[in-house]
Amino acid sequence: MITSIERNNCAECEHRMTCVGAAAGNRDASQRIRIARHATLYEAGDAVSDHIFNIRSGSFKVLRAASQQPAHIIGFALAPDFLGLDALDRERHANTVIALEDSEVCSVNWNRHAFEGRRRPVMRASLHALLSREIRREQRAALMLRNTQAEQRMADLLLSLSQRRVEYGHVAEQFRLPMSRCDIASYLGVTAECVSRLLLLFRQRALFELRRRDIKLLDLSALQRMAIGSPPEAAMVAS
Amino acid sequence: MTALELAQCQLGSQVQLARGEHLFQMGAAADGELYFVRSGHLKIYQPCGDGVQRIIDFSRPGDWLGVDTIGEQYRHASAQALTDCQLDVVQYRHLAELMDEEPYSCDLFSAMLSREIDRQQLAAAILRSAGACQRIVMFLLQRAGPAPQAPMLEAHSPLPMSRQDISDYLGLTPATVSRTLSSLKRNGWISLGQRGFVVQSRPALERLAAGAPLAIAPHAA
């Protein structure tokens, strides 16, 4: 599904600082790969290489199946997130990663032995901090699902996307929402109709403005209150 | 990286916790400290007002704690002992020095962090798979670990957390957890002890995990 591989011109890349010494200052450290919309970067069962992927532009959805269950979307990855951090210790990928739009990723070697002398591997401390942050993100995604109410989950998704923008040095309120309603539904564990209803409800409460794919959060503190949720008694009844 | 390697390197100092004690609290300074659980069980959670807790994870002997805050200033969650615990305190800084000498141990450490991401992803995938019974059964199977060579060799798996903790972790009510556990016991698929369980019929549990309804699943003799 990979459509083109070309030399990486890292000097021009706005995300080169996130590649933590892997690519910056060394143009041969990685390869740039173009992935067309709906194409797969890798699939569950594919062999894992020594590479992790940094999204240079575009966005992806990550799918995972719990034993013998249908696959669900377990996450969204937006530039400049990394992909493949969960597979350093695996022989085969457990997740399937699909492009939500035409995207570009850089394939970065993380193994310090593979290209000794010739290419710089991802630096140790940065790699560990990166992995550590990814653990926190995944913990948060799982926490979201322990909230029984769809409203809470929706608020949490918007806040976590917003927080990531902040981590990458952007404003918290404005970002793109590249995923479809069906994708959001799969991620939140609700129906697509429910997502449409939630989006409408959030707009009526003036929590955000949505223009096509561009979202502007209007009331972060209200979203935060929603994400924490209603009193425990109410939450108890719902499951 | 194993406990043994650590012990040989004399990296850690020991810490003892009594049941109910906190290892660290949410918002406390992380100080670059990691913990290796030698014995005992802990829960990692976020307190969120009104006595409500959000359980992130349970850890048991052989697990690392604090690997989710490497490079961070503050703890994003609290850790409380569910049983008496014995832990090694390891400075990430010291670990890093070791890794400079031993590149292989650095790879092992990265691999361990990566497995942790994978584990969290699986937890999320389990929470998305609809049924309450499925979640509980998958949780039990995960705690029981891989199948032993013969069914009679199934080991006792500790379940040191309260029903409330389990239900918070699985996004269910304590009543549902208790009902499902006793139903599994009544069918003879698990035996329940004071603070643990033993798998009696792995095939039955695996069928349930794959989505077979609890009511219609064939009864064990």
Coordinates of C-alpha atoms in Angstrom, one line a residue:
Chain A
M1 CA 0.0 0.0 0.0
I2 CA 3.0 2.3 0.2
T3 CA 2.9 4.5 -2.8
S4 CA 6.2 6.2 -2.9
I5 CA 9.5 6.3 -1.0
E6 CA 11.8 9.2 -1.3
R7 CA 14.8 10.8 0.3
N8 CA 13.9 12.7 3.4
N9 CA 14.6 16.4 3.4
C10 CA 14.6 16.8 7.1
A11 CA 16.0 20.4 7.0
E12 CA 12.6 21.6 5.7
C13 CA 10.6 19.6 8.1
E14 CA 8.7 21.6 10.8
H15 CA 8.6 18.6 13.1
R16 CA 12.3 17.8 13.0
M17 CA 12.7 18.5 16.7
T18 CA 10.3 15.7 17.6
C19 CA 12.4 13.2 15.8
V20 CA 14.8 13.6 18.8
G21 CA 18.1 13.3 17.1
A22 CA 17.1 10.5 14.8
A23 CA 16.9 12.5 11.7
A24 CA 17.8 16.1 12.4
G25 CA 21.2 17.0 11.0
N26 CA 21.4 13.7 9.2
R27 CA 19.4 13.5 6.1
D28 CA 19.9 9.8 5.6
A29 CA 18.5 8.8 8.9
S30 CA 15.1 8.1 7.7
Q31 CA 12.9 7.6 4.7
R32 CA 9.8 9.5 3.8
I33 CA 6.8 7.4 2.8
R34 CA 3.6 8.7 1.2
I35 CA 0.4 7.0 2.2
A36 CA -2.8 7.6 0.3
R37 CA -6.1 8.2 2.1
H38 CA -7.6 4.9 3.3
A39 CA -4.4 3.0 2.6
T40 CA -2.7 0.9 5.3
L41 CA 0.7 1.8 6.8
Y42 CA 0.9 -1.7 8.4
E43 CA -1.6 -4.4 9.3
A44 CA -2.1 -6.6 12.3
G45 CA 0.1 -9.7 11.6
D46 CA 2.7 -7.8 9.5
A47 CA 6.3 -8.4 10.5
V48 CA 7.8 -5.6 12.7
S49 CA 11.0 -4.0 11.6
D50 CA 13.5 -1.8 13.5
H51 CA 11.5 1.3 12.5
I52 CA 9.1 3.5 14.2
F53 CA 7.1 6.1 12.2
N54 CA 6.8 9.8 12.7
I55 CA 3.8 11.4 11.0
R56 CA 5.1 14.3 9.0
S57 CA 1.7 15.3 7.6
G58 CA -1.8 13.9 7.8
S59 CA -3.5 11.6 10.2
F60 CA -4.2 7.9 10.9
K61 CA -6.5 5.7 12.8
V62 CA -5.2 2.7 14.8
L63 CA -7.3 -0.4 15.0
R64 CA -7.0 -3.3 17.5
A65 CA -9.0 -6.5 18.1
A66 CA -9.2 -8.0 21.6
S67 CA -9.0 -11.8 21.3
Q68 CA -11.3 -13.0 18.5
Q69 CA -13.4 -9.8 18.6
P70 CA -14.0 -7.5 15.7
A71 CA -11.4 -4.7 15.6
H72 CA -12.2 -1.3 17.1
I73 CA -10.4 2.0 16.7
I74 CA -8.2 2.4 19.7
G75 CA -6.6 5.7 18.8
F76 CA -6.1 8.5 16.4
A77 CA -2.6 9.6 15.4
L78 CA -2.1 13.1 14.1
A79 CA 1.1 14.8 12.9
P80 CA 3.7 14.8 14.5
D81 CA 2.7 11.7 16.6
F82 CA 4.7 8.5 16.4
L83 CA 3.4 5.2 15.3
G84 CA 4.7 1.7 16.1
L85 CA 5.9 2.5 19.6
D86 CA 3.8 -0.4 20.9
A87 CA 5.7 -3.0 18.7
L88 CA 9.3 -2.6 19.7
D89 CA 9.1 -6.0 21.5
R90 CA 6.9 -7.7 19.0
E91 CA 7.6 -9.9 16.0
R92 CA 4.2 -9.1 14.4
H93 CA 2.1 -6.0 14.7
A94 CA -1.0 -6.2 16.8
N95 CA -2.6 -3.1 15.4
T96 CA -3.7 -2.0 11.9
V97 CA -2.9 1.6 11.0
I98 CA -4.9 3.3 8.2
A99 CA -4.5 6.8 6.8
L100 CA -7.5 9.1 7.3
E101 CA -6.3 11.4 4.5
D102 CA -3.3 11.6 2.2
S103 CA -0.4 11.5 4.6
E104 CA 3.4 11.4 4.8
V105 CA 5.3 9.5 7.4
C106 CA 9.1 9.3 8.1
S107 CA 10.4 5.9 9.0
V108 CA 13.0 6.2 11.7
N109 CA 15.3 3.5 12.9
W110 CA 15.2 3.1 16.7
N111 CA 17.7 0.3 17.0
R112 CA 21.1 1.4 18.2
H113 CA 22.9 -1.6 16.7
A114 CA 21.4 -1.6 13.2
F115 CA 23.2 1.3 11.7
E116 CA 26.1 2.0 14.0
G117 CA 28.4 4.7 12.8
R118 CA 26.4 5.4 9.7
R119 CA 23.1 6.6 11.1
R120 CA 22.2 7.9 14.5
P121 CA 19.6 5.9 16.3
V122 CA 16.8 7.5 18.3
M123 CA 18.5 8.8 21.4
R124 CA 17.9 6.8 24.5
A125 CA 16.5 9.3 26.9
S126 CA 14.2 10.8 24.3
L127 CA 13.0 7.4 23.2
H128 CA 12.2 6.5 26.8
A129 CA 10.4 9.8 27.4
L130 CA 8.5 9.2 24.1
L131 CA 7.5 5.7 25.2
S132 CA 6.6 6.9 28.6
R133 CA 4.3 9.6 27.2
E134 CA 2.7 7.0 24.9
I135 CA 1.9 4.8 28.0
R136 CA 0.2 7.8 29.6
R137 CA -1.8 8.5 26.5
E138 CA -2.9 4.9 26.2
Q139 CA -3.8 4.8 29.9
R140 CA -5.9 7.9 29.4
A141 CA -7.7 6.3 26.4
A142 CA -8.5 3.3 28.5
L143 CA -9.7 5.5 31.3
M144 CA -12.1 7.3 29.0
L145 CA -13.8 4.0 28.3
R146 CA -14.4 3.4 32.0
N147 CA -16.7 6.4 31.9
T148 CA -20.1 4.9 31.2
Q149 CA -21.6 8.1 29.7
A150 CA -21.2 8.9 26.0
E151 CA -21.1 12.7 26.7
Q152 CA -18.2 12.2 29.1
R153 CA -16.3 10.1 26.5
M154 CA -16.8 12.7 23.8
A155 CA -15.6 15.5 26.1
D156 CA -12.6 13.5 26.9
L157 CA -11.7 12.8 23.2
L158 CA -11.9 16.5 22.4
L159 CA -9.7 17.4 25.5
S160 CA -7.1 14.8 24.7
L161 CA -6.8 16.0 21.1
S162 CA -6.5 19.5 22.4
Q163 CA -3.9 18.5 25.0
R164 CA -1.8 16.9 22.3
R165 CA -1.9 20.2 20.3
V166 CA -0.6 21.9 23.4
E167 CA 2.2 19.4 23.9
Y168 CA 3.3 20.2 20.4
G169 CA 3.3 23.9 21.0
H170 CA 0.0 24.9 19.4
V171 CA -3.1 26.6 20.8
A172 CA -5.4 24.4 22.8
E173 CA -8.7 25.6 21.2
Q174 CA -8.3 25.1 17.5
F175 CA -7.5 22.0 15.5
R176 CA -8.7 19.7 12.7
L177 CA -10.9 16.7 13.3
P178 CA -9.8 14.5 10.4
M179 CA -11.8 11.4 11.4
S180 CA -15.3 10.5 10.3
R181 CA -18.3 10.1 12.6
C182 CA -18.1 6.4 12.2
D183 CA -14.5 6.5 13.3
I184 CA -15.3 8.6 16.3
A185 CA -18.2 6.2 17.2
S186 CA -15.9 3.2 17.0
Y187 CA -13.3 4.9 19.2
L188 CA -15.9 6.0 21.8
G189 CA -17.7 2.6 21.7
V190 CA -21.0 4.2 20.8
T191 CA -23.1 4.3 17.6
A192 CA -22.6 6.8 14.8
E193 CA -26.1 8.2 15.4
C194 CA -25.0 8.8 19.0
V195 CA -22.0 10.7 17.8
S196 CA -24.1 13.0 15.6
R197 CA -26.5 13.6 18.5
L198 CA -23.5 14.4 20.8
L199 CA -22.0 16.8 18.2
L200 CA -25.3 18.6 17.9
L201 CA -25.8 18.7 21.7
F202 CA -22.2 20.1 22.2
R203 CA -22.9 22.7 19.6
Q204 CA -26.2 23.7 21.1
R205 CA -24.4 24.1 24.5
A206 CA -21.9 26.4 22.7
L207 CA -19.0 24.1 23.6
F208 CA -17.5 24.3 20.2
E209 CA -17.8 25.5 16.6
L210 CA -17.4 23.0 13.9
R211 CA -16.8 24.1 10.3
R212 CA -16.3 21.1 8.1
R213 CA -13.3 19.5 9.7
D214 CA -12.1 22.5 11.7
I215 CA -13.1 22.6 15.3
K216 CA -12.8 25.5 17.7
L217 CA -13.4 24.7 21.4
L218 CA -15.3 27.6 23.0
D219 CA -15.4 26.5 26.6
L220 CA -12.5 24.3 27.8
S221 CA -13.5 24.4 31.5
A222 CA -17.0 23.2 30.7
L223 CA -15.6 20.3 28.7
Q224 CA -13.3 19.5 31.6
R225 CA -16.2 19.4 34.0
M226 CA -18.1 17.2 31.6
A227 CA -15.1 14.8 31.2
I228 CA -14.9 14.3 35.0
G229 CA -18.5 13.5 34.9
S230 CA -21.7 13.7 36.8
P231 CA -22.1 12.5 40.5
P232 CA -21.1 8.9 41.2
E233 CA -24.6 7.8 41.9
A234 CA -25.7 8.6 38.4
A235 CA -22.7 6.9 36.8
M236 CA -23.3 3.8 38.8
V237 CA -26.8 3.2 37.4
A238 CA -25.6 3.5 33.8
S239 CA -23.6 0.3 33.4
Chain B
M1 CA 15.6 -6.4 32.7
T2 CA 15.0 -8.8 35.5
A3 CA 15.0 -8.3 39.2
L4 CA 18.1 -10.4 39.4
E5 CA 20.1 -8.1 37.1
L6 CA 19.0 -5.1 39.2
A7 CA 20.0 -6.8 42.4
Q8 CA 23.4 -7.5 41.0
C9 CA 23.9 -3.9 40.0
Q10 CA 23.0 -2.7 43.5
L11 CA 21.0 0.1 41.9
G12 CA 18.1 0.1 44.1
S13 CA 17.3 0.7 47.7
Q14 CA 14.4 -1.2 49.2
V15 CA 11.0 0.1 50.4
Q16 CA 8.4 -1.7 52.4
L17 CA 4.7 -0.8 52.3
A18 CA 1.9 -2.1 54.6
R19 CA -1.5 -2.8 53.1
G20 CA -3.3 0.5 52.4
E21 CA -0.2 2.7 52.4
H22 CA 0.6 4.9 49.5
L23 CA 3.8 4.6 47.4
F24 CA 3.2 8.0 45.9
Q25 CA 0.3 10.4 45.4
M26 CA -1.0 12.1 42.3
G27 CA 0.7 15.5 41.9
A28 CA 3.8 14.6 44.0
A29 CA 7.2 15.2 42.6
A30 CA 8.4 12.2 40.5
D31 CA 12.1 12.9 41.2
G32 CA 13.1 10.5 38.4
E33 CA 12.2 7.5 40.6
L34 CA 11.1 4.1 39.2
Y35 CA 9.9 1.2 41.3
F36 CA 10.3 -2.5 40.7
V37 CA 7.7 -4.7 42.6
R38 CA 9.4 -7.6 44.3
S39 CA 6.3 -8.8 46.2
G40 CA 2.8 -7.7 46.8
H41 CA 0.1 -5.9 44.8
L42 CA -0.7 -2.3 44.2
K43 CA -3.4 -0.2 42.4
I44 CA -2.6 2.8 40.3
Y45 CA -5.5 5.3 40.3
Q46 CA -6.5 8.9 39.9
P47 CA -8.6 10.2 42.8
C48 CA -11.2 12.6 41.4
G49 CA -13.1 14.1 44.2
D50 CA -16.1 12.9 46.2
G51 CA -14.2 9.8 47.0
V52 CA -14.5 8.6 43.4
Q53 CA -11.4 6.9 42.0
R54 CA -10.5 6.1 38.4
I55 CA -8.4 2.9 38.4
I56 CA -5.7 2.9 35.8
D57 CA -4.0 -0.4 36.5
F58 CA -3.1 -3.1 39.0
S59 CA 0.5 -4.1 39.4
R60 CA 2.0 -7.3 40.7
P61 CA 5.4 -8.8 41.4
G62 CA 7.7 -8.3 38.4
D63 CA 6.0 -5.1 37.3
W64 CA 7.7 -1.6 37.1
L65 CA 6.0 1.5 38.5
G66 CA 6.7 5.0 37.4
V67 CA 7.7 4.0 33.8
D68 CA 4.7 6.2 32.7
T69 CA 6.3 9.3 34.1
I70 CA 9.9 9.2 32.8
G71 CA 11.0 12.7 32.0
E72 CA 7.9 14.2 33.8
Q73 CA 8.1 16.4 36.9
Y74 CA 5.0 15.2 38.7
R75 CA 3.1 11.9 39.2
H76 CA -0.1 11.8 37.2
A77 CA -1.6 9.1 39.4
S78 CA -1.4 7.6 42.9
A79 CA -0.2 4.2 43.8
Q80 CA -1.6 2.4 46.9
A81 CA -0.6 -1.0 48.3
L82 CA -3.4 -3.6 48.2
T83 CA -1.3 -6.0 50.2
D84 CA 2.0 -5.7 52.1
C85 CA 4.6 -4.9 49.4
Q86 CA 8.3 -4.9 48.9
L87 CA 9.7 -2.7 46.2
D88 CA 13.1 -1.6 44.9
V89 CA 13.5 2.2 44.3
V90 CA 15.6 2.9 41.3
Q91 CA 16.7 6.2 40.0
Y92 CA 16.2 6.5 36.2
R93 CA 19.5 8.4 36.2
H94 CA 21.3 5.4 37.6
L95 CA 19.5 3.1 35.2
A96 CA 20.6 5.3 32.3
E97 CA 24.3 5.0 33.4
L98 CA 23.9 1.2 33.4
M99 CA 22.3 1.4 30.0
D100 CA 25.3 3.4 28.6
E101 CA 27.6 0.6 29.6
E102 CA 25.2 -2.2 28.5
P103 CA 23.4 -1.2 25.3
Y104 CA 21.5 -4.4 25.4
S105 CA 19.9 -3.5 28.7
C106 CA 18.7 -0.3 27.1
D107 CA 17.0 -2.3 24.4
L108 CA 15.4 -4.5 27.0
F109 CA 14.2 -1.4 28.9
S110 CA 12.7 0.1 25.7
A111 CA 11.1 -3.2 24.9
M112 CA 9.5 -3.2 28.4
L113 CA 8.1 0.3 27.9
S114 CA 6.8 -0.8 24.5
R115 CA 5.1 -3.8 26.1
E116 CA 3.5 -1.5 28.5
I117 CA 1.9 0.5 25.7
D118 CA 0.8 -2.7 24.1
R119 CA -0.8 -3.8 27.4
Q120 CA -2.7 -0.5 27.8
Q121 CA -3.9 -0.8 24.2
L122 CA -5.2 -4.3 24.9
A123 CA -6.9 -3.1 28.0
A124 CA -8.7 -0.4 25.9
A125 CA -9.6 -3.0 23.3
I126 CA -11.1 -5.2 26.0
L127 CA -13.2 -2.3 27.4
R128 CA -14.6 -1.7 23.9
S129 CA -15.7 -5.3 23.5
A130 CA -19.2 -4.9 24.7
G131 CA -20.4 -7.4 27.3
A132 CA -19.8 -7.1 31.1
C133 CA -19.2 -10.9 31.3
Q134 CA -16.7 -10.8 28.5
R135 CA -14.7 -8.0 30.2
I136 CA -14.7 -9.9 33.5
V137 CA -13.6 -13.2 31.9
M138 CA -10.9 -11.5 29.8
F139 CA -9.7 -9.8 33.0
L140 CA -9.5 -13.1 34.8
L141 CA -7.7 -14.8 31.9
Q142 CA -5.2 -12.0 31.7
R143 CA -4.5 -12.4 35.4
A144 CA -4.2 -16.1 35.2
G145 CA -1.6 -15.8 32.5
P146 CA -0.8 -18.3 29.8
A147 CA -2.3 -21.8 30.0
P148 CA -0.2 -24.4 31.9
Q149 CA 0.9 -27.7 30.3
A150 CA -2.0 -29.6 31.9
P151 CA -5.4 -28.3 33.2
M152 CA -4.8 -29.6 36.7
L153 CA -1.7 -27.5 36.9
E154 CA -3.7 -24.2 36.9
A155 CA -2.2 -22.0 39.6
H156 CA -3.9 -19.9 42.2
S157 CA -4.1 -16.3 40.9
P158 CA -4.3 -13.6 43.5
L159 CA -7.2 -11.2 43.3
P160 CA -6.2 -8.8 46.1
M161 CA -8.4 -5.9 45.0
S162 CA -11.9 -5.2 46.2
R163 CA -15.0 -5.8 44.0
Q164 CA -15.3 -2.0 43.8
D165 CA -11.7 -1.7 42.4
I166 CA -12.4 -4.4 39.8
S167 CA -15.7 -2.7 38.8
D168 CA -14.0 0.7 38.5
Y169 CA -11.2 -0.9 36.4
L170 CA -13.7 -2.6 34.1
G171 CA -16.3 0.2 33.9
L172 CA -19.0 -1.9 35.6
T173 CA -20.9 -1.9 38.8
P174 CA -19.7 -3.9 41.8
A175 CA -23.0 -5.9 41.8
T176 CA -22.4 -7.0 38.2
V177 CA -18.8 -8.1 39.0
S178 CA -20.0 -10.1 42.1
R179 CA -22.9 -11.6 40.2
T180 CA -20.7 -12.7 37.2
L181 CA -18.0 -14.1 39.4
S182 CA -20.4 -16.2 41.4
S183 CA -22.1 -17.4 38.2
L184 CA -18.7 -18.5 36.8
K185 CA -18.1 -20.3 40.1
R186 CA -21.5 -21.9 40.1
N187 CA -20.8 -23.3 36.6
G188 CA -17.6 -24.8 37.9
W189 CA -15.4 -22.7 35.6
I190 CA -13.4 -21.0 38.3
S191 CA -13.0 -21.6 42.0
L192 CA -13.0 -18.6 44.2
G193 CA -10.9 -18.3 47.4
Q194 CA -10.7 -15.5 49.9
R195 CA -8.2 -13.4 47.9
G196 CA -7.8 -15.2 44.7
F197 CA -9.2 -17.7 42.1
V198 CA -8.2 -20.8 40.2
V199 CA -9.2 -21.4 36.6
Q200 CA -11.1 -24.7 36.4
S201 CA -12.2 -24.7 32.8
R202 CA -10.1 -22.6 30.4
P203 CA -12.0 -23.7 27.3
A204 CA -15.3 -22.5 28.9
L205 CA -13.7 -19.1 29.8
E206 CA -12.2 -18.8 26.4
R207 CA -15.6 -19.4 24.8
L208 CA -17.1 -16.7 27.0
A209 CA -14.3 -14.3 26.1
A210 CA -15.0 -14.9 22.4
G211 CA -18.6 -13.7 23.0
A212 CA -20.6 -16.8 24.0
P213 CA -23.4 -15.6 26.3
L214 CA -23.1 -16.7 29.9
A215 CA -26.7 -18.0 30.2
I216 CA -26.6 -20.3 27.2
A217 CA -23.0 -21.5 27.6
P218 CA -23.0 -25.3 28.1
H219 CA -22.9 -26.2 31.8
A220 CA -20.0 -28.1 33.1
A221 CA -20.7 -31.4 34.9

